[in-house]
Short mmCIF file of C-alpha atoms and ligand atoms in Angstrom, two decimals:
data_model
loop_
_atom_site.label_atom_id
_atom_site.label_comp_id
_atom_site.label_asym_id
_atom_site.label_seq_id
_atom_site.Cartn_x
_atom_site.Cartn_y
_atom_site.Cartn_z
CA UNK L 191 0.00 0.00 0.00
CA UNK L 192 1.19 3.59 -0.89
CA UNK L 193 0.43 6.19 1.84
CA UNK L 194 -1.69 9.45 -0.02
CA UNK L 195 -0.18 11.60 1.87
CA UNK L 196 3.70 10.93 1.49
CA UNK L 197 3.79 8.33 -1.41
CA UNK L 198 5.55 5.71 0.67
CA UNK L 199 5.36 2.21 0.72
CA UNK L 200 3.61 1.08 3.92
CA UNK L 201 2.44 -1.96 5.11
CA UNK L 202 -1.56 -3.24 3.88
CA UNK L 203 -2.43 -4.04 7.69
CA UNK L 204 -1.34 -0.33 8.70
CA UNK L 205 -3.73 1.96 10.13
CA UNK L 206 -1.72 4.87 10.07
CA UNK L 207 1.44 6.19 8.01
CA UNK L 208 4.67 5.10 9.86
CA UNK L 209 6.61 7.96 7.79
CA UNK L 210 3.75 10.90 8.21
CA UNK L 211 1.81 9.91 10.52
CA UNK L 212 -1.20 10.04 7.93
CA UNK L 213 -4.56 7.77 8.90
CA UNK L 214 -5.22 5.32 6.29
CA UNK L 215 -8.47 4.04 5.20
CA UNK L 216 -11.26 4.48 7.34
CA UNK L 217 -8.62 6.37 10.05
CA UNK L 218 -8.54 9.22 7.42
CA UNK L 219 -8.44 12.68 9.63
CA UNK L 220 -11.97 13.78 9.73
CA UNK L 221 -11.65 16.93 7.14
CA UNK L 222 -10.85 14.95 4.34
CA UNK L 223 -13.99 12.95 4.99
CA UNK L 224 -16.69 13.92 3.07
CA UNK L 225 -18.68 15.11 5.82
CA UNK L 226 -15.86 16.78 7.10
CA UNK L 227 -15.63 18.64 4.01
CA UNK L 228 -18.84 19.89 4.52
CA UNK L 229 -18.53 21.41 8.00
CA UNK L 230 -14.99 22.57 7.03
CA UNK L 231 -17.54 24.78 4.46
CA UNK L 232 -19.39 26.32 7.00
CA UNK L 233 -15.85 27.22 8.73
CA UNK L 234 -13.79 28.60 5.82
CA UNK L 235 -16.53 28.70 3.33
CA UNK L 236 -15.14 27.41 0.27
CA UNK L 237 -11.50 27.15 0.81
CA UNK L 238 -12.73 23.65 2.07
CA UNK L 239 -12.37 22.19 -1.33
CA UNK L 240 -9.22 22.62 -0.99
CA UNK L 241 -9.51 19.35 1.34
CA UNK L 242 -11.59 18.01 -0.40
CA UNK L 243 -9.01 18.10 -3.51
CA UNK L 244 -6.59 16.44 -1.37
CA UNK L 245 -8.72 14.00 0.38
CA UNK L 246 -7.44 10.15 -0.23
CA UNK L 247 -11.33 9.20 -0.44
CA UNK L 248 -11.21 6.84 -3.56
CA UNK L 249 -14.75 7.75 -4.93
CA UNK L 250 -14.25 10.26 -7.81
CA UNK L 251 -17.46 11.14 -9.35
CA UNK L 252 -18.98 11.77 -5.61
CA UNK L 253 -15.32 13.81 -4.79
CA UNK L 254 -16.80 15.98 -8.36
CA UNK L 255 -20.23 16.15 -7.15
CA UNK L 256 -19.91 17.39 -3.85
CA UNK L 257 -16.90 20.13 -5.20
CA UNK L 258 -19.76 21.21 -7.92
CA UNK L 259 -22.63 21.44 -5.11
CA UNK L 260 -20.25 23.79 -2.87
CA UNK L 261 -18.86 25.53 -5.71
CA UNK L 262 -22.66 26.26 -6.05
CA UNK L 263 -23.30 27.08 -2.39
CA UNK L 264 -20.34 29.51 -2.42
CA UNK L 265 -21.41 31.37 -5.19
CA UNK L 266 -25.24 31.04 -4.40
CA UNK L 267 -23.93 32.55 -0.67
CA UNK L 268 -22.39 35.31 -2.48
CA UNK L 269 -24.69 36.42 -4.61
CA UNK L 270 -27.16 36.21 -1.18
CA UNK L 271 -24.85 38.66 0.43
CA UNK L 272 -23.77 40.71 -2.94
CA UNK L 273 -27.83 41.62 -3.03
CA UNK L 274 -28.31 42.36 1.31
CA UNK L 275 -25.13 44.80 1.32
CA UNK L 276 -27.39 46.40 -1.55
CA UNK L 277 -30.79 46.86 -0.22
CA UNK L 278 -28.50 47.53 3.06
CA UNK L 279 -26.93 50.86 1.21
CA UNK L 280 -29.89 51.43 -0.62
CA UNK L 281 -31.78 51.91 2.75
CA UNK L 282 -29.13 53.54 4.28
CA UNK L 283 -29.20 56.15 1.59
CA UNK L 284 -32.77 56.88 1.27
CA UNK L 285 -32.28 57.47 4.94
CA UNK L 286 -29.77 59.77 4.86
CA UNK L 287 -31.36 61.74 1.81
CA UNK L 288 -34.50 61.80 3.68
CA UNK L 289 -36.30 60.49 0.39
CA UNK L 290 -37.36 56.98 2.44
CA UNK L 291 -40.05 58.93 4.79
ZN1 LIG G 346 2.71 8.87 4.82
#
């Protein structure tokens, strides 16, 4: 078996990397779980695919899935905030040029 994380030849039985350290498997560290991925979003918002990139899990075409549905949620997020920082100014300046009463 070839450890993910530091391409070296460890043994089949190992749990974890005797060279990094790295869990193997099912002892992958939490954030490169797919779950993990997903709370790591709500954390650093969408610098978690960064993980996700690097993640060992073997699945692929769930690995592209889940990077396309944050991608999504990131820019959906933005957008979200893009338009309430709008109406936000747009208040704040009818306020201010007294045009809102
Ligand atoms: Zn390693």
């Amino acid at each position: 078996m070839i450890c993910y994380n530091c391409k070296k030849e460890i043994e089949d039985t190992d749990n974890y990397c005797r060279f990094c350290g790295a869990g193997q498997g099912s002892h992958i560290a939490w954030y490169y779980k797919i779950w993990g991925v997903w709370i790591l979003l709500f954390l650093i918002g969408p610098f978690c695919l960064w993980f996700l990139y690097k993640s060992p899990y073997k699945n692929k075409p769930v690995k592209i899935i889940n990077a396309v549905l944050i991608t999504a949620l990131s820019v959906w997020f933005c957008y979200k905030l893009y338009v309430a920082i709008k109406t936000f100014n747009e208040l704040l300046n009818s306020l201010i040029s007294g045009t809102f009463f």
